[in-house]
């Protein structure tokens, strides 16, 4: 999409005041650091778990509270739009200090804007704070935030700059927001700001710790000892050697990026490049490894990124940053982090690499607007791992199922949505954010099918690309793709807790030569969990065929009838595991309510019996013995109700419903009340014929209660071709049937019902002529 941001020259430098310039060219030494290298104890093949656990392992007792009343503020950034960050950092490896500045280009979104907040932690001294190059007053609000008074108020649409110079000892928070360590004795410094700890190492616009909506482009210039290579976002612009054994590395991105994704890492990397050829050109691939890890095995592991880009591009749309790069750099954290265009990884396993690459679509291009909805980042990336195993060269649907089985949550007692995202360990919960988040997508795909599912992803990305999203944004995309409401799905799976405990059983019936399987589905959930609404796939195998059916489970206990073509040899409940359940167990079968399995005449459409003769009887066949009387049936026509007689044949389980007098022409409705009950258990008729239920021959919702309603038409007695008029065509039909009345013809030429087509019928027809 067109970029509305003003062009920012790549050679731009901070405001030329002496103090600031002095800070930007501060010298550093190249002495090795004594900081201890962090080694992750985690060895998990799943990318989702490795990413989550690697982050959470960073949270130790030695850290102060992650969120206190002074370490965090409300979202104050709605009055401005950050357009660009021009960041300079000089790193003193020996003393673990940072010296630098950030110039933020902003657009005012309000008139008479007089205040602006910047997040930068209190351990840094701030020798210069400028607005449009002029010194500005500021006050510190709390540990993380300063408030600047704008010398001249800004009006809506006005563009201005804020520069903050800073210097001090790095303080790491969260998962290791900036860490000085070593690998095989060589110093390394790397950042991992997620979720909200970027303020520990660089100054940026303060949108509060639960707001990722405002994205900006960036220039990132990092000065280090000249033996270091620097990994960062975007495209490498230059590496400039400086006096004193220093070097400045300049990366830049023209793609909007939220603050926690901006990153740096510096050590003695071995950097090598490759290319990815796509439909519109060639994109560089950049890999930066420790010398000791620069092995054939590492390179072979990273080679999988090319086919991954193809697979995810086919599934999700083109890689978002084709104009810049994709890269992976090794860092001193367990797991990985999806820094935009340049993922940090502690290892190069296939799942982890797929996870971080998928984040470039889901997390970087479309970013969770707040940490309440972090599943939109992590659940999507985790499901992408499984999609890779399904769609990679040689991938299979069985590999998808295996991957999802390995990613089952191990806890169910909390929601995927996070009402109060105050703890990073809760935000990055393996069970609720990563694993259940992935299953929410997997189940949704099972509900709506592949075409609508991937259409939903495309709509979601098209609407929120380069921006931020909440769960409702994704729900709206699903509803647009399907044309159906899906609040019922997101309410129970994203915002609700738990998962069902299923029990199932079946029996078979042969009714007047037709075979049926009756399936019991039961949920036996803890009282704190809801009853889940989900379509359940079933597979029924007979001696001659296999039937795949789907039943809508909406109650604690339901019975469904499924037609089969022979003796049942096997029954499978959710055979491909599309539904997340805590448990699935067989149970003893218990009888359910009676259902209608056939009518005579047979339906011509949903609960529609077509056109009948005035004296026609309607036969209703049930799947088990019932008690039925005339009071249980109502026939309603143009002039109101018509009395009927009901005769029930227990041998065929069939009730005949006959009008006591010929019915007049017009539209009629037959209602079978749920006062019809089964013999023995006395369960009420499950009759809802208006439902579209592929697992029930004529409907029913699987529970006792529910009237069956059929419609039909009675034509004019002499309108033998049912065209609304009695004329010569009807006369020809009558004359062609002269003699014995033909059986099974409606309307019958036997207009007086005496068993013959004769002169009496001719007189009746002529009297109705016209």
XYZ file of C-alpha atoms in Angstrom:
770
model
C 0.000 0.000 0.000
C 1.210 3.597 -0.483
C 3.340 4.841 2.411
C 1.953 8.145 3.770
C 5.050 8.780 5.863
C 7.351 11.640 4.830
C 10.608 10.667 3.209
C 13.441 10.537 5.750
C 16.970 10.797 4.291
C 19.100 7.782 5.158
C 22.016 10.065 5.983
C 19.997 12.035 8.529
C 21.778 12.633 11.826
C 20.668 13.911 15.208
C 20.365 17.631 15.842
C 23.845 19.183 15.656
C 24.344 20.410 19.190
C 27.778 19.793 20.685
C 26.662 17.678 23.620
C 24.641 15.363 21.433
C 27.357 15.031 18.832
C 29.793 14.141 21.555
C 27.513 11.379 22.722
C 27.155 9.944 19.247
C 30.906 9.586 18.711
C 31.725 8.314 22.196
C 34.532 5.766 22.100
C 34.237 2.209 23.311
C 36.805 -0.415 24.149
C 36.935 -3.870 22.681
C 37.924 -5.685 25.885
C 36.070 -8.945 26.465
C 33.113 -8.718 28.797
C 33.001 -10.580 32.074
C 29.236 -10.929 31.841
C 28.025 -14.506 32.216
C 26.660 -16.201 29.114
C 23.134 -17.533 29.466
C 22.688 -21.076 28.292
C 19.152 -22.338 27.860
C 18.489 -25.727 29.454
C 15.622 -26.309 27.080
C 15.824 -28.964 24.408
C 12.369 -29.284 22.895
C 11.754 -30.129 19.224
C 8.547 -28.098 19.037
C 9.088 -24.561 17.841
C 6.140 -23.260 19.843
C 7.378 -24.709 23.108
C 11.002 -23.843 22.472
C 10.031 -20.255 21.744
C 7.777 -19.983 24.785
C 9.943 -21.864 27.238
C 13.083 -20.158 26.049
C 11.522 -16.834 26.846
C 9.950 -17.846 30.130
C 13.187 -19.452 31.315
C 14.605 -15.938 31.441
C 12.250 -14.958 34.253
C 14.056 -15.538 37.505
C 13.784 -14.562 41.149
C 16.671 -12.178 40.663
C 14.477 -9.918 38.563
C 12.332 -7.235 40.163
C 8.554 -7.417 39.732
C 7.840 -7.334 36.023
C 5.001 -4.903 36.370
C 4.314 -2.533 39.228
C 2.347 0.644 39.656
C 5.495 2.601 38.800
C 6.782 0.323 36.010
C 4.060 0.955 33.474
C 1.548 3.578 32.431
C -1.734 3.937 30.630
C -1.771 4.204 26.836
C -0.931 7.870 26.236
C 0.052 7.768 22.571
C -3.248 8.213 20.764
C -2.574 11.885 20.062
C 0.427 11.206 17.805
C 1.474 8.894 14.995
C 5.117 7.811 15.060
C 6.495 7.847 11.527
C 10.199 7.111 11.859
C 12.903 6.285 14.401
C 16.483 7.418 13.726
C 18.431 5.461 16.308
C 22.147 5.778 17.121
C 23.740 3.446 19.688
C 27.348 3.092 20.787
C 27.987 -0.068 22.802
C 30.739 -0.260 25.410
C 31.221 -4.006 25.674
C 33.578 -3.946 28.669
C 31.416 -1.702 30.834
C 28.046 -2.870 29.457
C 26.961 0.688 28.785
C 24.991 2.303 25.974
C 25.393 5.821 24.626
C 23.234 7.199 21.865
C 20.102 8.980 20.755
C 16.828 8.458 18.952
C 15.137 11.079 16.814
C 11.442 10.310 16.449
C 9.528 11.824 13.547
C 5.870 12.284 14.529
C 2.584 13.507 13.162
C 0.211 15.222 15.571
C -3.293 13.750 15.596
C -4.753 16.474 17.829
C -4.927 20.231 17.922
C -3.005 22.154 20.567
C -0.769 19.216 21.458
C 1.553 20.364 24.250
C 2.918 17.157 25.824
C 4.647 14.063 24.494
C 5.856 10.979 26.341
C 8.963 8.925 25.696
C 9.806 5.597 27.281
C 13.392 5.343 28.491
C 14.379 3.716 31.759
C 15.572 5.819 34.687
C 19.121 4.423 34.877
C 20.033 6.416 31.762
C 21.114 10.023 31.986
C 19.464 12.215 29.357
C 21.955 14.930 28.393
C 19.782 16.288 25.587
C 16.033 16.342 24.945
C 15.057 18.284 21.839
C 11.886 19.149 19.950
C 12.520 20.149 16.346
C 16.201 20.574 17.246
C 15.581 22.966 20.153
C 16.041 22.117 23.816
C 12.797 21.180 25.543
C 11.776 20.808 29.173
C 10.894 17.373 30.487
C 9.997 15.597 33.698
C 10.247 11.962 34.716
C 6.865 10.391 35.413
C 8.046 6.968 36.604
C 10.772 4.364 36.150
C 10.025 3.956 32.459
C 8.664 7.245 31.150
C 9.443 10.916 30.715
C 7.030 13.639 29.628
C 8.290 16.390 27.322
C 6.730 19.828 27.086
C 6.558 20.922 23.462
C 7.929 24.473 23.141
C 5.283 25.238 20.528
C 1.888 23.471 20.552
C 1.292 21.201 17.548
C -1.939 21.004 15.588
C -3.475 18.007 13.870
C -1.463 16.924 10.847
C 1.652 18.839 11.857
C 4.905 16.866 11.651
C 7.639 17.394 14.243
C 10.655 15.618 15.712
C 11.653 14.646 19.236
C 15.260 13.712 19.994
C 16.348 12.041 23.209
C 20.055 11.461 23.868
C 20.887 8.939 26.564
C 23.794 7.244 28.274
C 24.120 4.665 31.021
C 24.568 1.099 32.141
C 22.266 -1.379 30.414
C 19.641 -2.950 32.684
C 17.971 -6.081 31.363
C 14.360 -6.902 32.179
C 11.722 -9.366 31.058
C 13.173 -12.173 28.975
C 16.527 -10.427 28.677
C 15.741 -7.137 27.006
C 19.468 -6.463 26.537
C 22.007 -9.097 27.494
C 25.804 -8.992 27.534
C 27.210 -12.499 27.446
C 29.743 -14.719 25.741
C 29.833 -17.690 23.415
C 32.962 -19.834 23.695
C 34.591 -16.898 25.449
C 33.704 -14.254 22.844
C 31.504 -11.298 23.892
C 28.030 -10.966 22.494
C 25.337 -8.375 23.123
C 21.755 -8.982 21.995
C 18.289 -7.617 22.653
C 14.892 -9.244 23.136
C 12.403 -6.550 24.097
C 9.164 -8.526 23.995
C 6.721 -7.862 25.461
C 7.239 -4.213 26.560
C 10.862 -3.837 27.670
C 12.352 -1.901 24.738
C 12.607 1.095 27.088
C 15.499 -0.639 28.879
C 17.842 0.039 25.948
C 16.449 2.675 23.570
C 14.101 5.691 23.814
C 10.850 5.509 21.855
C 7.329 6.847 21.791
C 5.362 5.774 24.858
C 2.123 4.110 23.892
C 1.919 2.293 27.205
C 2.932 -1.272 27.829
C -0.267 -2.777 26.357
C -0.410 -0.990 23.013
C 1.438 -2.143 19.897
C -0.669 -0.242 17.377
C 1.699 2.546 16.362
C 4.359 1.370 13.907
C 7.204 3.334 12.373
C 10.054 2.880 9.927
C 13.613 3.038 11.259
C 17.276 3.731 10.690
C 19.455 1.818 13.147
C 23.138 2.761 13.486
C 25.204 0.724 15.934
C 28.830 1.492 16.816
C 30.852 -1.434 18.165
C 34.421 -2.707 18.186
C 35.409 -3.260 14.570
C 35.708 -7.034 14.968
C 31.986 -7.296 15.659
C 29.238 -7.823 13.080
C 25.822 -6.355 13.863
C 22.494 -7.995 13.010
C 19.380 -5.852 12.834
C 16.166 -5.126 10.950
C 15.747 -4.177 7.322
C 18.511 -3.707 4.750
C 22.207 -3.259 5.467
C 23.141 0.246 4.310
C 26.806 0.452 5.250
C 29.607 -0.619 7.571
C 31.970 2.286 8.291
C 35.301 1.860 10.037
C 36.106 4.586 12.597
C 39.244 5.626 14.450
C 40.100 3.729 17.617
C 39.187 0.283 16.313
C 35.476 1.042 15.999
C 32.877 0.428 13.337
C 29.368 1.801 12.704
C 26.870 -0.556 11.099
C 23.795 1.022 9.538
C 20.588 -0.960 8.949
C 17.352 0.627 7.730
C 13.773 -0.478 7.133
C 11.058 1.242 5.132
C 8.465 -1.178 6.510
C 6.461 -0.036 9.562
C 7.495 -1.871 12.720
C 6.271 -1.893 16.307
C 8.814 -1.066 19.006
C 9.335 -4.513 20.527
C 10.452 -5.893 17.145
C 13.366 -3.476 16.692
C 16.530 -5.346 17.651
C 20.307 -5.478 17.588
C 22.841 -8.227 18.164
C 26.625 -7.965 17.865
C 29.449 -10.476 18.057
C 32.046 -12.079 15.761
C 29.368 -13.397 13.438
C 30.171 -15.238 10.259
C 27.766 -13.662 7.790
C 26.788 -15.305 4.565
C 24.025 -14.521 2.088
C 21.808 -16.366 -0.313
C 18.931 -15.320 -2.543
C 15.260 -16.179 -2.694
C 13.713 -15.970 -6.149
C 10.032 -15.024 -6.163
C 7.463 -13.939 -8.733
C 8.460 -10.280 -8.630
C 12.211 -10.513 -8.246
C 15.000 -11.644 -5.938
C 15.265 -11.139 -2.177
C 18.443 -11.547 -0.128
C 18.634 -14.128 2.630
C 21.115 -13.246 5.383
C 22.453 -15.707 7.956
C 24.765 -14.700 10.819
C 26.245 -17.531 12.885
C 28.863 -17.966 15.565
C 32.105 -19.236 14.033
C 31.842 -22.407 16.090
C 28.321 -23.010 14.729
C 29.182 -22.250 11.103
C 28.975 -25.905 10.117
C 27.542 -27.886 7.251
C 24.774 -29.081 9.555
C 23.746 -25.534 10.464
C 23.713 -24.477 6.837
C 21.656 -27.526 5.910
C 19.146 -26.669 8.625
C 18.855 -23.086 7.383
C 18.430 -24.214 3.767
C 14.869 -25.202 4.624
C 13.932 -21.504 4.736
C 13.669 -21.292 0.945
C 10.945 -23.929 0.578
C 9.302 -22.534 3.722
C 9.033 -19.145 2.030
C 7.366 -20.877 -0.925
C 4.924 -22.837 1.225
C 3.928 -19.952 3.472
C 3.739 -17.644 0.462
C 1.255 -20.014 -1.167
C -0.795 -20.357 2.017
C -0.675 -16.793 3.377
C 0.260 -14.588 0.436
C 3.656 -13.147 -0.492
C 6.287 -12.725 2.208
C 5.659 -9.208 3.609
C 9.225 -7.906 3.286
C 10.283 -8.979 -0.189
C 11.727 -5.503 -0.753
C 14.121 -5.962 2.194
C 15.253 -9.409 3.345
C 14.732 -12.369 5.552
C 17.498 -13.418 7.873
C 18.371 -15.510 10.888
C 21.047 -14.650 13.421
C 22.249 -16.706 16.346
C 21.740 -15.176 19.764
C 22.296 -15.976 23.418
C 18.708 -16.882 24.282
C 16.851 -20.166 24.282
C 14.212 -20.480 21.578
C 13.690 -17.707 19.103
C 12.346 -14.207 18.543
C 10.701 -12.932 15.384
C 12.485 -9.597 15.020
C 11.111 -8.089 11.820
C 13.048 -9.367 8.762
C 15.745 -10.856 11.047
C 14.789 -13.622 13.463
C 17.018 -14.388 16.409
C 17.337 -18.111 17.122
C 19.248 -20.035 19.733
C 19.097 -23.145 17.541
C 17.949 -24.060 14.025
C 15.456 -26.883 14.422
C 12.800 -27.159 11.718
C 9.836 -26.325 13.960
C 11.516 -23.303 15.505
C 12.618 -21.981 12.119
C 9.093 -22.397 10.716
C 7.633 -20.696 13.790
C 9.832 -17.604 13.544
C 9.455 -17.298 9.774
C 5.654 -17.532 10.024
C 5.740 -14.682 12.531
C 6.831 -12.368 9.726
C 3.218 -12.636 8.491
C 1.524 -13.200 11.849
C 3.089 -10.967 14.485
C 5.222 -8.613 12.408
C 3.123 -7.640 9.379
C -0.117 -8.165 11.332
C 0.736 -7.490 14.971
C -1.343 -8.122 18.043
C -2.710 -4.709 19.007
C -2.314 -5.559 22.684
C -1.036 -8.419 24.808
C -4.571 -9.569 25.610
C -4.692 -10.954 22.057
C -1.172 -12.378 21.827
C -2.588 -15.647 20.497
C -2.951 -13.848 17.162
C 0.857 -13.871 17.051
C 1.800 -17.096 18.780
C -1.164 -19.325 17.959
C -0.852 -18.452 14.284
C 2.901 -19.126 14.238
C 2.437 -22.407 16.102
C -0.235 -23.609 13.683
C 2.064 -22.582 10.850
C 4.561 -25.157 12.124
C 1.930 -27.846 11.566
C 0.953 -26.367 8.186
C 4.595 -26.612 7.140
C 4.707 -30.315 7.945
C 1.495 -30.781 5.965
C 2.495 -28.757 2.893
C 6.272 -29.038 2.672
C 7.693 -31.224 -0.105
C 6.613 -34.715 0.861
C 4.248 -33.410 3.541
C 0.954 -35.152 4.281
C -2.311 -34.706 6.133
C -1.060 -37.381 8.517
C 1.945 -35.171 9.298
C -0.460 -32.319 10.104
C -2.371 -34.539 12.517
C 0.831 -35.747 14.130
C 2.068 -32.171 14.552
C -1.188 -31.072 16.157
C -1.202 -34.078 18.475
C 2.261 -33.015 19.647
C 0.946 -29.493 20.257
C -2.018 -30.383 22.454
C -2.408 -28.126 25.487
C -1.529 -29.705 28.804
C -3.862 -27.410 30.766
C -7.387 -26.178 30.014
C -8.394 -24.091 33.019
C -7.764 -20.641 31.549
C -8.681 -18.716 28.419
C -6.558 -18.021 25.375
C -7.593 -14.376 25.570
C -5.741 -12.741 28.481
C -8.006 -10.376 30.464
C -5.132 -8.903 32.471
C -1.810 -9.201 30.603
C 0.471 -8.155 33.457
C 2.802 -11.158 33.560
C 5.051 -12.202 30.666
C 4.881 -15.802 31.854
C 1.073 -15.718 31.489
C 1.244 -13.888 28.174
C 3.562 -16.546 26.748
C 1.795 -19.556 28.238
C 2.616 -22.682 26.263
C -0.795 -24.236 26.826
C -3.093 -21.250 26.441
C -1.309 -18.882 24.039
C 0.745 -21.170 21.806
C -0.891 -24.578 21.820
C -4.561 -23.753 22.347
C -4.114 -20.780 20.026
C -2.947 -23.182 17.310
C -5.832 -25.539 18.005
C -8.326 -22.688 17.708
C -7.155 -22.257 14.119
C -7.024 -25.988 13.424
C -10.563 -26.533 14.696
C -11.839 -23.513 12.782
C -10.393 -25.000 9.610
C -12.250 -28.208 10.395
C -15.512 -26.304 10.894
C -15.441 -24.123 7.768
C -13.224 -26.103 5.378
C -9.955 -25.273 3.668
C -11.269 -22.797 1.113
C -13.055 -20.584 3.634
C -10.240 -20.953 6.175
C -7.468 -19.714 3.910
C -9.813 -17.090 2.475
C -10.291 -15.889 6.067
C -6.526 -15.604 6.535
C -6.207 -13.655 3.277
C -9.007 -11.256 4.242
C -7.558 -10.771 7.721
C -4.113 -10.011 6.401
C -5.401 -7.712 3.653
C -7.352 -5.702 6.206
C -4.681 -5.498 8.923
C -1.378 -5.619 6.989
C 1.280 -3.234 8.340
C -1.031 -2.647 11.271
C -2.372 -4.264 14.407
C -5.337 -6.479 15.198
C -7.518 -7.890 17.930
C -9.500 -11.118 17.925
C -12.624 -9.460 16.552
C -10.687 -8.381 13.469
C -9.973 -12.018 12.701
C -13.558 -13.017 13.519
C -14.859 -10.397 11.086
C -12.649 -11.903 8.370
C -14.018 -15.378 9.105
C -17.582 -14.096 8.968
C -16.903 -12.321 5.670
C -15.440 -15.499 4.184
C -18.281 -17.753 5.351
C -21.260 -15.395 5.376
C -22.152 -16.722 8.831
C -21.825 -15.402 12.405
C -18.960 -16.926 14.372
C -19.244 -15.255 17.746
C -20.387 -18.636 19.112
C -17.026 -20.141 18.147
C -14.728 -17.377 19.381
C -16.716 -16.871 22.588
C -16.210 -20.454 23.702
C -12.704 -21.132 22.406
C -10.855 -17.794 22.630
C -12.636 -16.038 25.479
C -13.896 -19.076 27.384
C -12.109 -21.757 29.356
C -11.935 -25.520 29.192
C -12.428 -28.163 26.528
C -14.994 -30.960 26.308
C -14.786 -34.461 27.747
C -16.535 -36.585 25.119
C -18.198 -39.946 25.547
C -19.736 -41.832 22.644
C -21.635 -45.009 21.864
C -23.731 -46.437 19.042
C -26.298 -49.063 18.122
C -27.903 -50.037 14.834
C -31.492 -50.339 13.593
C -33.116 -51.999 10.591
C -36.481 -50.375 9.871
C -38.597 -51.721 7.011
C -35.415 -52.813 5.256
C -33.508 -49.543 5.783
C -30.447 -49.542 8.037
C -29.419 -46.795 10.459
C -26.715 -46.231 13.050
C -27.865 -44.384 16.148
C -24.934 -42.486 17.696
C -24.847 -41.156 21.243
C -22.599 -38.140 21.902
C -22.208 -36.965 25.474
C -20.164 -34.210 27.143
C -19.120 -34.916 30.703
C -17.479 -31.585 31.549
C -16.546 -30.041 34.909
C -19.157 -27.613 36.174
C -16.847 -24.657 35.540
C -16.694 -25.436 31.813
C -19.479 -24.732 29.339
C -21.187 -27.182 27.043
C -19.292 -26.772 23.796
C -20.959 -26.374 20.426
C -18.941 -28.149 17.753
C -19.465 -30.227 14.620
C -18.126 -33.704 15.311
C -16.833 -35.798 12.393
C -17.853 -39.458 12.477
C -16.741 -42.363 10.305
C -18.959 -45.420 9.888
C -17.699 -48.439 7.986
C -19.987 -51.188 6.774
C -19.291 -54.382 4.904
C -19.638 -52.450 1.638
C -18.618 -48.791 2.180
C -17.381 -46.039 4.485
C -19.564 -43.056 5.389
C -18.103 -39.804 6.732
C -20.751 -37.795 8.548
C -20.727 -34.724 10.770
C -23.085 -34.058 13.666
C -23.577 -30.764 15.485
C -23.062 -31.406 19.154
C -24.782 -28.594 21.064
C -25.985 -30.284 24.260
C -24.656 -32.427 27.068
C -26.272 -35.502 25.487
C -27.544 -36.031 21.957
C -28.583 -38.939 19.736
C -28.112 -38.843 15.973
C -29.377 -41.203 13.244
C -27.135 -41.866 10.273
C -28.253 -43.960 7.276
C -25.897 -46.864 6.481
C -25.958 -49.351 3.643
C -25.146 -52.600 5.430
C -23.988 -54.199 8.672
C -21.750 -51.808 10.613
C -18.209 -53.109 11.087
C -16.520 -50.109 12.741
C -17.328 -46.682 14.200
C -14.826 -43.827 14.688
C -15.405 -40.623 16.650
C -13.508 -37.637 15.161
C -11.163 -40.003 13.316
C -8.783 -37.256 12.134
C -8.893 -35.327 15.438
C -10.298 -31.997 14.277
C -11.726 -31.163 17.709
C -9.715 -30.357 20.826
C -10.970 -32.485 23.701
C -9.635 -33.216 27.135
C -10.749 -36.839 26.823
C -12.615 -39.027 24.319
C -13.980 -42.310 25.651
C -16.492 -44.953 24.703
C -19.592 -45.427 26.862
C -22.555 -47.766 27.276
C -25.356 -46.953 24.842
C -28.572 -45.579 26.295
C -31.712 -45.075 24.144
C -32.528 -41.647 22.838
C -35.745 -39.942 21.731
C -37.773 -41.211 18.760
C -36.980 -39.753 15.364
C -38.742 -39.759 12.012
C -36.887 -41.835 9.425
C -39.298 -41.873 6.465
C -42.531 -40.420 5.097
C -44.965 -41.482 2.385
C -45.039 -39.624 0.134
C -41.286 -39.009 0.370
C -40.167 -35.405 0.847
C -39.598 -33.390 -2.316
C -37.507 -30.844 -0.364
C -36.706 -29.960 3.255
C -39.866 -31.020 5.171
C -41.927 -30.601 1.981
C -44.189 -33.416 0.746
C -45.137 -31.956 -2.648
C -48.669 -32.025 -4.055
C -51.241 -34.451 -2.606
C -54.784 -35.453 -3.493
C -57.630 -34.246 -1.234
C -58.070 -37.669 0.380
C -54.446 -38.729 0.607
C -53.127 -40.304 3.793
C -49.647 -39.375 5.020
C -47.507 -42.125 6.536
C -44.819 -41.343 9.114
C -42.233 -43.973 10.083
C -40.282 -43.696 13.358
C -37.011 -45.345 14.313
C -38.414 -46.944 17.469
C -41.844 -47.801 18.889
C -43.906 -44.760 19.870
C -47.190 -43.807 21.436
C -49.204 -41.587 19.084
C -52.878 -40.540 18.965
C -54.998 -38.168 16.926
C -54.251 -35.442 19.481
C -50.573 -35.586 18.510
C -51.195 -34.548 14.874
C -52.594 -31.283 13.536
C -53.562 -30.601 9.915
C -53.920 -26.912 9.109
C -55.123 -25.534 5.752
C -56.543 -22.410 4.137
C -59.674 -22.446 6.261
C -58.055 -23.641 9.465
C -57.576 -27.061 11.075
C -58.996 -30.225 9.557
C -59.775 -33.288 11.690
C -57.658 -36.398 11.086
C -57.607 -40.044 12.064
C -54.355 -41.663 13.212
C -53.635 -45.392 12.951
C -50.343 -46.799 14.214
C -48.778 -50.095 13.063
C -46.206 -51.255 15.650
C -44.841 -53.872 13.258
C -43.645 -51.236 10.778
C -43.292 -48.364 13.325
C -45.536 -46.356 10.965
C -48.440 -44.018 11.711
C -51.032 -43.270 8.987
C -52.587 -39.824 9.224
C -55.771 -39.544 7.149
C -58.057 -36.505 6.756
C -61.595 -37.207 7.868
C -62.893 -35.330 4.803
C -61.389 -34.324 1.425
C -59.055 -31.373 1.789
C -59.693 -28.166 -0.113
C -57.152 -26.854 -2.570
C -54.307 -24.749 -1.191
C -51.303 -24.893 1.125
C -51.407 -27.261 4.093
C -49.223 -27.926 7.137
C -48.957 -31.174 9.084
C -47.535 -30.790 12.590
C -46.526 -33.783 14.689
C -46.322 -32.607 18.272
C -43.595 -33.715 20.670
C -46.304 -35.255 22.824
C -45.448 -38.312 20.749
C -43.216 -40.384 23.017
C -41.125 -43.517 22.880
C -42.515 -46.631 24.457
C -40.524 -47.540 27.541
C -38.346 -44.509 28.189
C -41.203 -42.123 27.335
C -38.857 -39.668 25.678
C -40.460 -36.902 23.616
C -40.183 -36.839 19.820
C -36.997 -35.287 18.440
C -38.672 -33.854 15.398
C -37.276 -30.500 14.235
C -37.652 -30.971 10.484
C -36.666 -27.351 9.802
C -33.055 -28.103 10.803
C -30.417 -28.856 8.229
C -28.787 -31.850 9.837
C -26.884 -34.131 7.492
C -26.702 -36.802 10.174
C -30.481 -37.084 10.555
C -32.658 -38.281 7.665
C -35.412 -35.754 8.347
C -33.893 -33.509 10.991
C -33.978 -33.416 14.750
C -31.412 -31.764 16.979
C -30.501 -34.908 18.879
C -32.426 -34.112 22.069
C -35.960 -34.962 23.240
C -38.572 -32.379 22.309
C -39.241 -30.587 19.062
C -42.215 -30.699 16.695
C -42.001 -32.070 13.159
C -43.622 -29.760 10.628
C -44.301 -30.776 7.015
C -45.840 -28.676 4.269
C -47.703 -29.845 1.181
C -50.129 -28.563 -1.429
C -53.600 -29.803 -2.376
C -54.404 -28.896 -5.959
C -57.852 -28.057 -7.360
C -59.602 -31.446 -7.608
C -59.803 -31.320 -11.384
C -56.489 -29.510 -11.999
C -54.760 -32.726 -12.955
C -51.537 -31.131 -14.146
C -51.423 -28.689 -11.156
C -51.038 -25.608 -13.352
C -53.680 -23.631 -11.476
C -56.445 -23.917 -14.080
C -58.861 -26.615 -15.233
C -58.787 -26.788 -19.026
C -58.340 -29.064 -22.016
C -55.051 -30.487 -20.769
C -56.780 -31.802 -17.656
C -59.581 -33.235 -19.846
C -57.054 -35.113 -21.951
C -55.392 -36.500 -18.781
C -58.758 -37.702 -17.470
C -59.766 -39.304 -20.782
C -56.398 -41.032 -21.105
C -56.977 -42.644 -17.685
C -60.585 -43.703 -18.391
C -61.408 -46.943 -16.648
C -59.773 -48.186 -13.464
C -58.187 -45.366 -11.417
C -54.386 -45.459 -11.768
C -52.550 -45.985 -8.498
C -50.024 -43.530 -7.092
C -51.045 -40.553 -9.242
C -51.598 -37.214 -7.518
C -53.866 -35.458 -8.248
C -55.780 -38.584 -9.188
C -58.138 -38.549 -12.208
C -60.542 -40.455 -9.908
C -62.103 -37.192 -8.775
C -64.839 -38.770 -6.617
C -62.621 -41.491 -5.172
C -64.814 -44.434 -6.228
C -61.954 -46.418 -7.764
C -62.840 -45.696 -11.392
C -62.398 -42.880 -13.870
C -65.770 -42.487 -15.505
C -68.576 -40.106 -16.411
C -68.990 -38.893 -12.843
C -65.379 -37.696 -12.865
C -65.944 -36.073 -16.263
C -68.902 -34.104 -14.885
C -66.842 -32.964 -11.888
C -64.086 -31.752 -14.202
C -66.466 -29.915 -16.504
C -68.147 -28.208 -13.536
C -64.726 -26.862 -12.482
C -63.757 -25.740 -15.999
C -62.054 -22.358 -16.141
